[in-house]
Coordinates of C-alpha atoms in Angstrom, one line a residue:
Chain A
M1 CA 5.5 -43.2 20.3
I2 CA 7.3 -40.2 21.8
R3 CA 10.6 -42.0 21.6
T4 CA 10.3 -42.5 17.9
K5 CA 9.3 -38.9 17.4
R6 CA 12.2 -37.7 19.4
A7 CA 14.5 -40.1 17.6
R8 CA 13.2 -38.9 14.2
R9 CA 13.6 -35.3 15.2
A10 CA 17.2 -35.9 16.4
L11 CA 18.0 -37.7 13.1
T12 CA 16.6 -34.8 11.1
L13 CA 18.6 -32.3 13.1
L14 CA 21.7 -34.4 12.6
V15 CA 21.2 -34.5 8.9
C16 CA 20.6 -30.8 8.7
Y17 CA 23.6 -29.9 10.7
G18 CA 25.6 -32.3 8.6
V19 CA 24.6 -30.6 5.4
I20 CA 25.2 -27.1 7.0
A21 CA 28.6 -28.3 8.2
G22 CA 29.4 -29.4 4.6
F23 CA 28.5 -25.9 3.3
V24 CA 30.5 -24.2 6.0
V25 CA 33.6 -26.2 5.2
F26 CA 33.1 -25.6 1.4
F27 CA 32.7 -21.8 1.8
L28 CA 35.1 -21.1 4.6
F29 CA 37.9 -23.3 3.4
P30 CA 39.3 -20.8 0.9
P31 CA 39.6 -17.9 3.5
Y32 CA 41.0 -20.3 6.0
W33 CA 43.6 -21.5 3.5
M34 CA 44.4 -17.9 2.6
A35 CA 44.8 -17.0 6.2
I36 CA 47.1 -19.9 7.2
T37 CA 49.2 -19.6 4.0
S38 CA 49.7 -15.9 4.7
F39 CA 51.2 -16.7 8.1
K40 CA 53.3 -19.7 7.0
T41 CA 57.0 -19.4 6.3
N42 CA 58.1 -19.7 2.7
Q43 CA 59.8 -23.0 3.4
E44 CA 56.6 -24.5 4.8
I45 CA 54.6 -23.2 1.9
E46 CA 57.0 -24.8 -0.7
S47 CA 57.7 -28.0 1.2
L48 CA 55.9 -31.1 -0.1
E49 CA 56.0 -32.9 3.3
G50 CA 53.9 -32.3 6.4
I51 CA 50.2 -31.4 6.8
P52 CA 49.3 -28.4 4.6
L53 CA 46.1 -27.8 6.6
I54 CA 47.8 -26.4 9.7
I55 CA 50.8 -24.2 10.5
Q56 CA 53.5 -26.6 11.7
H57 CA 56.7 -24.7 11.7
G58 CA 55.8 -21.4 13.4
A59 CA 53.7 -18.4 12.2
T60 CA 55.4 -15.4 10.7
L61 CA 54.3 -11.8 9.9
R62 CA 57.0 -11.6 7.3
H63 CA 54.6 -11.7 4.3
Y64 CA 52.6 -8.8 5.7
R65 CA 55.7 -6.7 6.4
D66 CA 57.0 -7.4 2.9
L67 CA 53.6 -6.5 1.5
F68 CA 53.7 -3.0 2.9
A69 CA 57.4 -2.4 2.7
K70 CA 58.4 -4.1 -0.7
T71 CA 55.3 -3.6 -2.8
D72 CA 53.0 -0.7 -3.5
F73 CA 50.1 -2.4 -1.7
L74 CA 49.0 0.7 0.2
L75 CA 49.0 2.7 -3.1
Y76 CA 46.9 0.0 -4.8
F77 CA 44.5 0.0 -1.8
M78 CA 44.1 3.8 -2.0
N79 CA 43.5 3.6 -5.7
S80 CA 40.8 1.0 -5.2
V81 CA 39.1 3.3 -2.6
L82 CA 39.5 6.3 -4.9
V83 CA 37.8 4.4 -7.6
T84 CA 35.1 2.6 -5.6
V85 CA 33.7 5.5 -3.6
P86 CA 32.7 7.7 -6.6
V87 CA 31.6 4.7 -8.6
V88 CA 29.2 3.5 -5.9
F89 CA 27.9 7.1 -5.4
F90 CA 27.3 7.9 -9.0
S91 CA 25.9 4.5 -9.8
M92 CA 23.4 4.6 -6.9
V93 CA 22.3 8.1 -7.8
I94 CA 21.7 7.2 -11.4
S95 CA 20.0 3.9 -10.6
V96 CA 17.7 5.3 -7.9
L97 CA 16.5 8.1 -10.1
A98 CA 16.1 5.9 -13.2
A99 CA 14.3 3.2 -11.2
Y100 CA 12.0 5.7 -9.6
A101 CA 11.1 7.3 -13.0
L102 CA 10.6 3.9 -14.6
S103 CA 8.5 2.3 -11.9
R104 CA 6.5 5.2 -10.5
L105 CA 6.2 8.0 -13.0
G106 CA 4.3 5.9 -15.6
F107 CA 5.2 7.4 -18.9
A108 CA 4.8 6.0 -22.4
G109 CA 7.6 3.4 -23.1
A110 CA 8.6 3.0 -19.5
G111 CA 8.0 -0.8 -19.6
V112 CA 10.1 -1.1 -22.8
I113 CA 12.9 0.9 -21.4
G114 CA 12.9 -1.0 -18.2
T115 CA 13.3 -4.3 -20.0
G116 CA 15.9 -2.8 -22.3
V117 CA 17.9 -1.7 -19.3
F118 CA 18.0 -5.3 -18.0
L119 CA 18.9 -6.7 -21.4
V120 CA 21.9 -4.4 -21.6
Y121 CA 23.2 -6.0 -18.4
L122 CA 23.3 -9.4 -20.1
V123 CA 26.1 -8.4 -22.4
P124 CA 29.3 -9.8 -20.8
D125 CA 32.1 -7.5 -19.8
S126 CA 34.6 -9.7 -21.6
L127 CA 32.9 -8.5 -24.9
L128 CA 32.4 -4.9 -23.8
F129 CA 35.9 -4.1 -23.0
I130 CA 37.0 -4.1 -26.6
P131 CA 34.8 -1.2 -27.8
L132 CA 35.2 0.5 -24.4
F133 CA 39.0 0.4 -24.9
K134 CA 38.6 2.6 -28.0
I135 CA 36.3 5.0 -26.2
I136 CA 38.6 5.3 -23.2
G137 CA 41.5 5.9 -25.6
A138 CA 39.6 8.6 -27.4
L139 CA 38.9 10.3 -24.1
G140 CA 42.6 10.2 -23.2
L141 CA 41.9 8.2 -20.1
L142 CA 43.9 5.1 -20.9
N143 CA 46.2 4.1 -18.1
S144 CA 44.3 6.2 -15.6
K145 CA 42.3 4.9 -12.7
W146 CA 39.6 7.4 -13.5
S147 CA 38.8 5.4 -16.6
L148 CA 37.3 2.8 -14.2
V149 CA 35.1 5.5 -12.7
L150 CA 33.6 5.9 -16.1
V151 CA 33.4 2.3 -17.0
Y152 CA 32.2 0.4 -13.9
P153 CA 28.8 2.2 -13.9
T154 CA 28.1 0.6 -17.3
L155 CA 28.1 -2.8 -15.5
I156 CA 26.5 -1.6 -12.2
V157 CA 23.7 0.8 -13.3
P158 CA 21.7 -1.7 -15.5
F159 CA 21.5 -4.4 -12.8
C160 CA 20.9 -2.0 -9.9
T161 CA 18.2 -0.2 -11.9
W162 CA 16.4 -3.4 -12.6
L163 CA 16.7 -4.5 -9.0
L164 CA 15.3 -1.3 -7.7
I165 CA 12.5 -1.2 -10.2
G166 CA 11.4 -4.5 -8.8
Y167 CA 11.8 -3.3 -5.2
F168 CA 10.1 0.1 -5.7
A169 CA 7.1 -1.6 -7.3
S170 CA 6.5 -3.5 -4.1
I171 CA 6.1 -0.3 -2.1
P172 CA 2.4 0.6 -2.0
K173 CA 1.6 3.7 -4.1
E174 CA -0.7 4.8 -1.3
L175 CA 2.3 5.8 0.8
D176 CA 3.4 8.2 -1.9
E177 CA -0.2 9.5 -2.4
A178 CA -0.7 10.0 1.3
A179 CA 2.4 12.2 1.4
L180 CA 1.3 14.2 -1.7
V181 CA -2.2 14.8 -0.4
D182 CA -0.6 15.8 2.9
G183 CA 1.2 18.6 1.1
A184 CA 4.6 17.3 0.3
G185 CA 6.2 18.1 -3.0
H186 CA 7.6 15.2 -5.1
L187 CA 11.2 15.7 -4.0
Q188 CA 10.2 15.9 -0.3
M189 CA 8.1 12.8 -0.7
L190 CA 11.0 11.0 -2.3
V191 CA 13.5 11.9 0.3
L192 CA 11.4 11.8 3.5
I193 CA 9.1 8.9 2.7
F194 CA 9.9 6.8 -0.3
L195 CA 13.7 6.3 0.1
P196 CA 13.6 5.5 3.8
V197 CA 10.9 2.8 3.1
A198 CA 13.1 1.5 0.2
V199 CA 16.2 1.1 2.4
P200 CA 16.5 -2.7 2.1
G201 CA 16.5 -2.5 -1.7
L202 CA 18.9 0.4 -1.6
I203 CA 21.3 -1.5 0.6
A204 CA 21.1 -4.6 -1.7
A205 CA 22.0 -2.4 -4.7
T206 CA 24.8 -0.6 -2.8
I207 CA 26.4 -3.9 -1.8
F208 CA 26.3 -5.1 -5.4
A209 CA 27.8 -1.8 -6.7
F210 CA 30.5 -2.0 -4.1
T211 CA 31.4 -5.6 -4.8
V212 CA 31.6 -5.1 -8.6
S213 CA 33.8 -2.1 -8.2
W214 CA 36.1 -3.4 -5.5
S215 CA 36.7 -6.8 -7.1
G216 CA 36.7 -5.8 -10.7
F217 CA 39.7 -7.4 -12.5
L218 CA 39.2 -7.4 -16.2
Y219 CA 38.7 -3.7 -16.8
P220 CA 41.7 -2.6 -14.7
L221 CA 43.7 -5.2 -16.5
A222 CA 42.6 -3.9 -19.9
F223 CA 42.8 -0.2 -19.3
I224 CA 45.7 0.3 -16.8
F225 CA 49.3 -0.5 -17.5
S226 CA 51.6 1.4 -15.2
S227 CA 51.8 0.3 -11.6
G228 CA 51.1 3.7 -10.1
E229 CA 47.5 3.6 -11.3
Q230 CA 46.8 0.0 -10.6
V231 CA 44.0 -1.0 -8.2
L232 CA 44.2 -3.7 -5.6
T233 CA 43.1 -6.6 -7.7
T234 CA 45.5 -6.2 -10.6
G235 CA 48.2 -4.5 -8.6
T236 CA 48.7 -7.4 -6.1
V237 CA 48.8 -9.9 -9.0
T238 CA 51.3 -8.0 -11.2
S239 CA 53.7 -7.2 -8.3
L240 CA 53.6 -10.6 -6.7
I241 CA 53.6 -12.9 -9.7
K242 CA 56.8 -12.3 -11.6
G243 CA 57.0 -14.6 -14.6
D244 CA 56.3 -18.0 -13.3
V245 CA 57.3 -17.2 -9.7
Y246 CA 54.3 -17.0 -7.4
H247 CA 54.9 -15.4 -4.0
W248 CA 52.1 -17.3 -2.4
G249 CA 52.6 -15.9 1.1
G250 CA 52.4 -12.3 -0.1
L251 CA 49.6 -13.1 -2.5
M252 CA 47.5 -14.7 0.3
A253 CA 48.2 -11.8 2.7
G254 CA 47.2 -9.3 0.1
A255 CA 44.1 -11.2 -0.8
L256 CA 43.0 -11.5 2.8
L257 CA 43.5 -7.8 3.5
A258 CA 41.7 -6.9 0.2
S259 CA 38.7 -9.0 1.3
L260 CA 38.3 -7.1 4.6
P261 CA 36.5 -3.9 3.4
P262 CA 33.6 -5.8 1.7
V263 CA 33.2 -8.0 4.8
L264 CA 33.2 -4.9 7.1
L265 CA 30.7 -3.2 4.8
Y266 CA 28.3 -6.1 4.8
V267 CA 28.5 -6.5 8.6
F268 CA 27.8 -2.7 9.0
L269 CA 24.9 -2.7 6.5
M270 CA 23.2 -6.0 7.5
D271 CA 21.7 -4.5 10.7
Y272 CA 20.0 -1.7 8.6
Y273 CA 19.0 -4.3 6.0
I274 CA 17.2 -6.5 8.5
S275 CA 15.6 -3.8 10.4
G276 CA 14.3 -2.4 7.1
L277 CA 12.7 -5.7 6.3
T278 CA 10.9 -6.1 9.6
A279 CA 9.6 -2.5 9.6
G280 CA 6.8 -3.7 7.4
S281 CA 4.5 -1.6 5.3
T282 CA 0.8 -0.9 5.3
K283 CA -1.9 -3.2 6.6
G284 CA -4.4 -4.9 4.3
Chain B
M1 CA -22.1 28.5 0.3
T2 CA -20.9 25.5 -1.6
K3 CA -17.5 24.3 -0.6
L4 CA -17.0 21.7 -3.2
T5 CA -18.8 21.4 -6.6
L6 CA -18.6 18.6 -9.1
R7 CA -20.1 19.5 -12.4
N8 CA -20.8 16.7 -14.9
V9 CA -17.6 14.9 -14.0
S10 CA -16.8 11.9 -16.1
R11 CA -13.9 9.5 -16.2
T12 CA -13.1 6.8 -18.7
F13 CA -10.3 4.3 -18.8
G14 CA -10.0 3.3 -22.4
S15 CA -13.4 2.0 -23.3
V16 CA -14.6 1.6 -19.7
V17 CA -16.7 4.4 -18.3
A18 CA -15.9 4.5 -14.6
V19 CA -17.8 7.7 -13.7
D20 CA -20.6 9.1 -15.9
D21 CA -21.9 12.6 -15.6
F22 CA -21.5 13.0 -11.9
S23 CA -22.8 16.3 -10.4
L24 CA -22.9 17.1 -6.7
A25 CA -22.6 20.3 -4.6
L26 CA -21.3 20.1 -1.0
A27 CA -22.0 22.8 1.5
Q28 CA -19.3 23.9 4.0
G29 CA -19.1 21.5 6.8
E30 CA -21.4 18.9 5.2
F31 CA -20.8 15.2 5.5
V32 CA -21.6 13.4 2.2
A33 CA -21.3 9.7 1.6
L34 CA -20.7 8.1 -1.8
L35 CA -22.4 4.8 -1.4
G36 CA -22.6 1.9 -3.9
P37 CA -21.4 -1.6 -4.7
S38 CA -17.9 -2.4 -5.9
G39 CA -17.0 -1.0 -9.2
C40 CA -19.6 1.8 -9.1
G41 CA -17.1 4.5 -9.5
K42 CA -17.1 6.0 -6.0
T43 CA -13.4 5.6 -5.4
T44 CA -12.5 7.0 -8.8
T45 CA -14.7 10.0 -8.0
L46 CA -12.9 10.4 -4.7
R47 CA -9.5 10.2 -6.3
M48 CA -10.5 12.9 -8.8
I49 CA -11.5 15.2 -5.9
A50 CA -8.1 14.6 -4.3
G51 CA -6.3 15.4 -7.6
L52 CA -4.7 12.0 -7.9
L53 CA -6.7 11.5 -11.1
D54 CA -7.9 14.0 -13.8
P55 CA -11.5 13.9 -15.0
S56 CA -12.0 13.0 -18.7
A57 CA -14.9 15.6 -18.8
G58 CA -16.5 18.0 -16.4
T59 CA -14.9 20.2 -13.7
I60 CA -14.4 20.1 -9.9
E61 CA -14.5 23.5 -8.1
M62 CA -13.6 24.4 -4.5
D63 CA -14.6 27.7 -3.1
G64 CA -15.6 28.8 -6.5
E65 CA -12.2 28.1 -8.2
V66 CA -11.8 25.3 -10.7
I67 CA -9.3 22.7 -9.3
S68 CA -9.9 19.8 -11.7
S69 CA -10.6 19.8 -15.4
P70 CA -9.7 17.5 -18.3
G71 CA -6.7 19.6 -19.4
S72 CA -5.2 20.9 -16.2
S73 CA -5.6 20.2 -12.5
L74 CA -4.2 21.6 -9.3
P75 CA -1.8 18.9 -8.0
P76 CA -2.8 17.1 -4.8
E77 CA -0.2 18.7 -2.7
K78 CA -1.6 22.1 -3.4
R79 CA -5.3 21.4 -2.6
G80 CA -5.2 21.6 1.2
M81 CA -7.2 18.4 1.5
S82 CA -6.6 15.3 3.6
M83 CA -7.3 11.7 2.6
I84 CA -7.6 8.5 4.6
F85 CA -6.9 5.4 2.6
Q86 CA -8.4 1.9 3.0
S87 CA -5.0 0.6 4.0
Y88 CA -4.4 3.7 6.2
A89 CA -1.0 4.3 4.4
I90 CA 0.8 5.1 7.6
W91 CA 4.5 5.6 6.9
P92 CA 6.3 2.6 8.4
N93 CA 9.7 4.4 8.9
M94 CA 8.2 7.0 11.2
T95 CA 6.7 6.9 14.7
V96 CA 3.0 7.8 15.4
A97 CA 3.9 11.3 16.4
E98 CA 6.2 11.8 13.4
N99 CA 3.4 10.5 11.1
V100 CA 1.0 13.0 12.5
A101 CA 3.5 15.9 12.5
F102 CA 4.5 15.4 8.8
G103 CA 1.7 17.6 7.3
L104 CA 2.5 20.4 9.7
Q105 CA 6.2 20.2 9.0
V106 CA 5.6 20.4 5.3
R107 CA 3.6 23.5 6.0
R108 CA 6.5 25.0 7.9
V109 CA 4.7 25.2 11.2
S110 CA 7.1 26.0 14.0
R111 CA 8.4 23.1 16.0
A112 CA 6.7 24.2 19.2
E113 CA 3.4 24.6 17.6
T114 CA 3.7 21.3 15.8
R115 CA 4.4 19.6 19.1
T116 CA 1.3 21.1 20.8
K117 CA -1.0 20.3 17.9
V118 CA 0.2 16.8 17.6
E119 CA -0.3 16.2 21.4
Q120 CA -3.8 17.7 21.2
I121 CA -4.9 15.6 18.3
L122 CA -3.4 12.4 19.7
D123 CA -5.4 13.1 22.9
V124 CA -8.6 13.5 20.8
V125 CA -8.1 10.1 19.1
Q126 CA -6.8 8.6 22.4
M127 CA -3.4 7.6 21.0
R128 CA -1.2 9.9 23.2
H129 CA 0.3 7.0 25.1
L130 CA 1.5 5.3 21.9
R131 CA 3.1 8.4 20.3
D132 CA 6.6 6.8 20.0
R133 CA 5.5 3.5 18.6
Y134 CA 6.1 2.4 15.1
P135 CA 3.2 1.4 12.8
A136 CA 4.3 -2.3 12.8
E137 CA 3.7 -2.3 16.5
L138 CA 0.1 -1.1 16.3
S139 CA -3.2 -2.9 15.8
G140 CA -5.5 -2.1 12.8
G141 CA -7.7 0.1 14.9
Q142 CA -4.8 2.0 16.3
Q143 CA -3.3 2.5 12.8
Q144 CA -6.8 3.8 11.8
R145 CA -6.7 6.4 14.6
V146 CA -3.2 7.5 13.5
A147 CA -4.5 8.0 10.0
L148 CA -7.4 10.0 11.3
A149 CA -5.2 12.2 13.5
R150 CA -2.8 12.8 10.7
A151 CA -5.7 13.9 8.4
I152 CA -7.4 16.2 10.8
V153 CA -4.4 17.9 12.5
V154 CA -3.7 20.0 9.4
Q155 CA -7.3 21.4 9.4
P156 CA -8.0 20.4 5.8
A157 CA -10.5 22.2 3.6
V158 CA -12.0 18.9 2.7
L159 CA -11.6 15.5 4.3
L160 CA -11.7 12.4 2.0
L161 CA -12.2 8.9 3.3
D162 CA -11.9 5.8 1.1
E163 CA -13.6 2.9 2.8
P164 CA -11.6 3.5 6.0
L165 CA -13.5 0.9 8.1
S166 CA -13.4 -2.1 5.7
N167 CA -10.4 -3.8 7.4
L168 CA -11.8 -3.6 10.9
D169 CA -13.8 -6.2 12.8
A170 CA -17.5 -5.5 13.3
N171 CA -17.4 -4.2 16.8
L172 CA -14.5 -1.8 16.1
R173 CA -16.3 -0.7 12.9
E174 CA -19.3 0.4 14.9
E175 CA -17.2 2.2 17.4
M176 CA -15.2 4.0 14.7
R177 CA -18.4 5.0 12.8
Y178 CA -19.4 7.2 15.8
E179 CA -15.8 8.4 16.3
I180 CA -15.6 9.7 12.7
R181 CA -18.9 11.4 13.0
R182 CA -18.0 12.9 16.4
L183 CA -14.7 14.2 15.0
H184 CA -16.6 15.7 12.0
D185 CA -19.0 17.5 14.4
E186 CA -16.2 18.7 16.6
F187 CA -14.1 20.2 13.8
H188 CA -16.8 21.0 11.2
I189 CA -14.8 19.7 8.3
T190 CA -16.4 19.2 4.9
T191 CA -16.2 15.4 4.4
V192 CA -16.6 13.0 1.5
Y193 CA -16.9 9.4 2.7
V194 CA -16.7 6.4 0.2
T195 CA -18.3 3.2 1.4
H196 CA -20.2 0.1 0.2
D197 CA -21.7 -0.4 3.7
Q198 CA -25.1 1.3 3.9
A199 CA -25.2 1.2 7.7
E200 CA -22.0 3.2 7.8
A201 CA -23.3 5.7 5.4
M202 CA -26.6 6.1 7.2
V203 CA -25.0 6.6 10.6
T204 CA -22.3 9.1 9.6
S205 CA -23.7 11.2 6.7
D206 CA -25.8 14.3 6.3
R207 CA -26.6 13.2 2.7
I208 CA -25.9 10.1 0.7
A209 CA -25.2 9.9 -3.0
V210 CA -26.1 6.4 -4.1
M211 CA -24.0 5.3 -7.2
N212 CA -24.4 2.4 -9.6
Q213 CA -22.2 1.7 -12.5
G214 CA -20.7 5.2 -12.6
R215 CA -24.0 7.1 -12.4
V216 CA -25.7 8.8 -9.5
E217 CA -29.0 7.1 -8.8
Q218 CA -30.2 9.4 -5.9
V219 CA -28.8 12.0 -3.6
D220 CA -30.8 12.5 -0.4
E221 CA -30.7 12.6 3.4
P222 CA -30.6 9.1 4.9
R223 CA -34.3 9.1 6.0
A224 CA -35.6 10.3 2.7
L225 CA -33.4 7.8 0.9
Y226 CA -34.8 5.0 3.0
A227 CA -38.5 6.0 2.9
R228 CA -38.6 7.5 -0.6
P229 CA -36.2 5.6 -2.8
R230 CA -36.7 6.8 -6.4
T231 CA -35.2 3.9 -8.3
R232 CA -35.4 0.1 -8.1
F233 CA -31.6 0.0 -7.4
V234 CA -31.7 2.4 -4.5
A235 CA -34.7 0.7 -3.0
G236 CA -33.0 -2.7 -3.1
F237 CA -29.6 -1.5 -2.1
I238 CA -30.6 0.4 1.0
G239 CA -32.2 -2.0 3.4
R240 CA -34.5 -4.8 2.4
T241 CA -37.7 -4.1 0.5
N242 CA -40.6 -5.6 -1.4
F243 CA -41.2 -4.7 -5.0
L244 CA -44.8 -4.5 -6.2
D245 CA -45.5 -4.0 -9.9
G246 CA -49.0 -2.9 -10.9
E247 CA -51.1 -1.1 -13.4
V248 CA -53.3 2.0 -12.9
R249 CA -56.9 1.0 -14.0
D250 CA -60.3 2.4 -13.2
G251 CA -59.2 4.6 -10.3
E252 CA -57.3 2.0 -8.6
V253 CA -53.8 0.4 -8.8
A254 CA -54.2 -3.3 -9.7
F255 CA -51.6 -5.7 -8.4
D256 CA -51.5 -9.4 -8.7
R257 CA -55.0 -10.6 -7.4
F258 CA -55.5 -7.5 -5.3
A259 CA -56.0 -3.7 -5.8
I260 CA -55.6 -0.6 -3.8
G261 CA -57.6 2.6 -4.4
L262 CA -55.6 5.2 -6.4
E263 CA -56.5 8.1 -4.1
Q264 CA -54.8 6.5 -1.2
F265 CA -51.3 6.9 -2.7
A266 CA -49.1 9.8 -1.9
E267 CA -48.1 10.6 -5.5
A268 CA -51.6 9.7 -7.0
P269 CA -51.7 12.4 -9.7
A270 CA -48.3 11.3 -11.1
L271 CA -49.4 7.6 -11.4
S272 CA -50.6 6.2 -14.7
G273 CA -50.0 3.1 -16.8
R274 CA -47.6 0.5 -15.4
V275 CA -46.2 1.5 -12.0
S276 CA -43.7 0.0 -9.5
F277 CA -43.5 0.5 -5.8
S278 CA -41.1 -0.3 -3.0
L279 CA -42.7 -1.4 0.3
R280 CA -40.5 -1.9 3.3
P281 CA -41.0 -5.0 5.4
Q282 CA -41.6 -2.9 8.5
S283 CA -44.4 -1.0 6.8
I284 CA -46.7 -4.0 6.7
R285 CA -48.6 -5.1 9.8
L286 CA -49.9 -8.6 10.3
L287 CA -53.3 -9.0 12.1
R288 CA -55.4 -12.0 12.9
Q289 CA -58.7 -10.2 12.1
R290 CA -59.6 -7.8 9.4
P291 CA -59.0 -4.3 10.7
P292 CA -61.8 -1.7 10.6
A293 CA -61.7 0.3 7.3
S294 CA -59.8 3.6 7.6
S295 CA -58.7 6.1 5.2
G296 CA -55.0 5.7 5.8
S297 CA -54.7 2.0 5.3
S298 CA -55.6 -0.9 3.1
A299 CA -56.2 -4.5 4.3
I300 CA -55.3 -7.5 2.2
P301 CA -56.0 -11.1 3.2
G302 CA -53.2 -13.6 2.9
H303 CA -51.4 -16.5 4.5
V304 CA -48.0 -17.1 6.0
V305 CA -45.6 -19.1 3.8
Q306 CA -42.4 -19.0 5.9
R307 CA -41.1 -17.6 9.1
A308 CA -37.8 -17.0 10.9
Y309 CA -37.2 -15.9 14.4
L310 CA -34.2 -13.6 14.8
G311 CA -34.6 -12.6 18.5
E312 CA -35.0 -8.9 17.8
H313 CA -37.8 -9.5 15.3
W314 CA -39.7 -12.0 13.3
D315 CA -39.1 -12.4 9.5
Y316 CA -42.3 -13.5 7.8
V317 CA -42.9 -14.3 4.2
V318 CA -46.5 -13.8 3.4
R319 CA -48.5 -14.6 0.2
P320 CA -51.2 -11.9 -0.3
A321 CA -54.6 -13.0 -1.8
D322 CA -53.3 -16.2 -3.4
S323 CA -51.2 -14.1 -5.8
G324 CA -47.8 -15.0 -7.1
L325 CA -46.3 -12.4 -4.9
Q326 CA -44.3 -13.2 -1.7
L327 CA -44.0 -10.2 0.6
R328 CA -41.4 -10.0 3.4
V329 CA -42.8 -8.7 6.6
T330 CA -40.9 -7.7 9.8
A331 CA -42.9 -8.2 13.0
R332 CA -42.1 -7.6 16.7
P333 CA -41.1 -10.6 18.8
H334 CA -44.5 -11.1 20.4
E335 CA -46.4 -11.2 17.1
V336 CA -46.3 -14.9 16.5
F337 CA -48.0 -16.5 13.6
E338 CA -47.9 -20.1 12.3
V339 CA -46.9 -21.2 8.8
G340 CA -50.1 -21.6 6.8
E341 CA -52.1 -19.4 9.1
T342 CA -54.5 -16.9 7.5
V343 CA -53.6 -13.3 8.2
W344 CA -54.6 -9.8 7.3
L345 CA -51.9 -7.5 5.9
E346 CA -52.4 -3.9 6.9
V347 CA -50.6 -1.5 4.6
D348 CA -50.4 2.3 4.5
P349 CA -50.2 3.1 0.8
R350 CA -48.6 6.5 1.6
Q351 CA -45.5 4.5 2.7
M352 CA -45.3 2.8 -0.6
A353 CA -42.6 4.6 -2.6
H354 CA -43.1 5.0 -6.3
I355 CA -40.0 3.9 -8.1
Q356 CA -38.8 4.2 -11.7

């Protein structure tokens, strides 16, 4: 009887690991492909012989060198940073205050507004960019990276507000009330008690805001023309795809470097996210 | 000198009347319990005192100043009160010491003084050795003590407790009952204690306000509440009792198949027509022989219908005089009677409380 149990358990584990292995391959294959392509020589990339899955003819740093020397990669990187930092900051401030008001300060119409906020998010950005183009033009911000600072929050704030409304609602009201009765003003209570307890939700919203802003492609494509104002996503593409010539080595190197900041951010924030989840709340 | 006065306070939620015309005056340092079943309005009343809710009618005054009224109320952070919630509401992102220090920090107390006061109060609740733990690492009883320490360290004008012991096991509940009373006696804080557990209320309070469906049924000291309940609800809610309904006729009160002389009752002049009494099971004595006639007691024959032995006492159900009544009697462990045995019930009519 023990042998069959052990055998069954071993089989279950095997199947589980098999499925996990499948997922790992599926999700890690693109980054792997990006990485090896960025280190391959141009001849190897274009050759139709050999095994494409490994580097067979020696690795090279040429594509990385060319990326920094022959393109404006660093400029695009800086532009992305200059756009993303204010966008995340403003979006989070607006979303947190809106979510707090809509979920905690029960005023007439709060429920309707909350639902309305979420419905706004459902409008796709591929539709929105047309009217936004007119607005950005009227503001004189066409072809400027600052137009993105105005436009990205329209995508980020609805979703983050909705996410935070849900998260804030899960925090027991008694924690706020205990702080108020203890003598704290509303702002003190918000900063010292409420937001620290809400950290996992805040981190989730920040990660979303960062990802949308860092990886946005459609809006920079629509609103920015000259290469000096381009961000990473559009900049790498326009400078490394000339007509029908794709400089794969450079493209892959650029893509890999561009994906580093989000990865670093997630790794940095995950610790706080998990410790926030296990801190727990009130008993009973 | 009344510390806290509630005048005709009412609160409605839509069409539901949660609190109806509640009036109460608390003296400085008094410990009053709001006792009643779930949904009787006691927590709503407490939240109005705290300022978390406005009354729909009536006013709440502290030290002579109106702090709550239907139009305007002093916000909770300005009342100088402390509240302990049923779920303790300990902030999970702070250690025990930080939780307790919060109120002091908000009041801009110096860091040195804060530290001293926090250490002192943690000593009082025996939590000093856990000062750097986080709430998730504490048991229910320990969290309870942190809530107590946090509430008391700021020396509040009024201390409010909302069923603080409901989530604890029976032994801990008993221990904490005495702890709360001890802390009250040590610091002389005016306290309002909401509970549905009558034993808790009896042990801790100076006075108890019994509530039912938003209204106050009776406000009295625990002993008076038990011995002289004024309504059927209070008699039945506090301890167990027997209800006897009778009619005043020809100088005596006639019950079902037996009667007791009117002059033997405590409130004889006030009794007329149909009357009801509450008689506690411990106020009836069972005897094998008819007791000699005396002015302070009445003897009624009957027989035992049921019995249960609980170790500390016997629970007997006795039918007096072949009537339809069944009276519950508590007897001491050595007073053994058999089912069906004929007994004499000795009752002191002065212990029968006249109820409306």
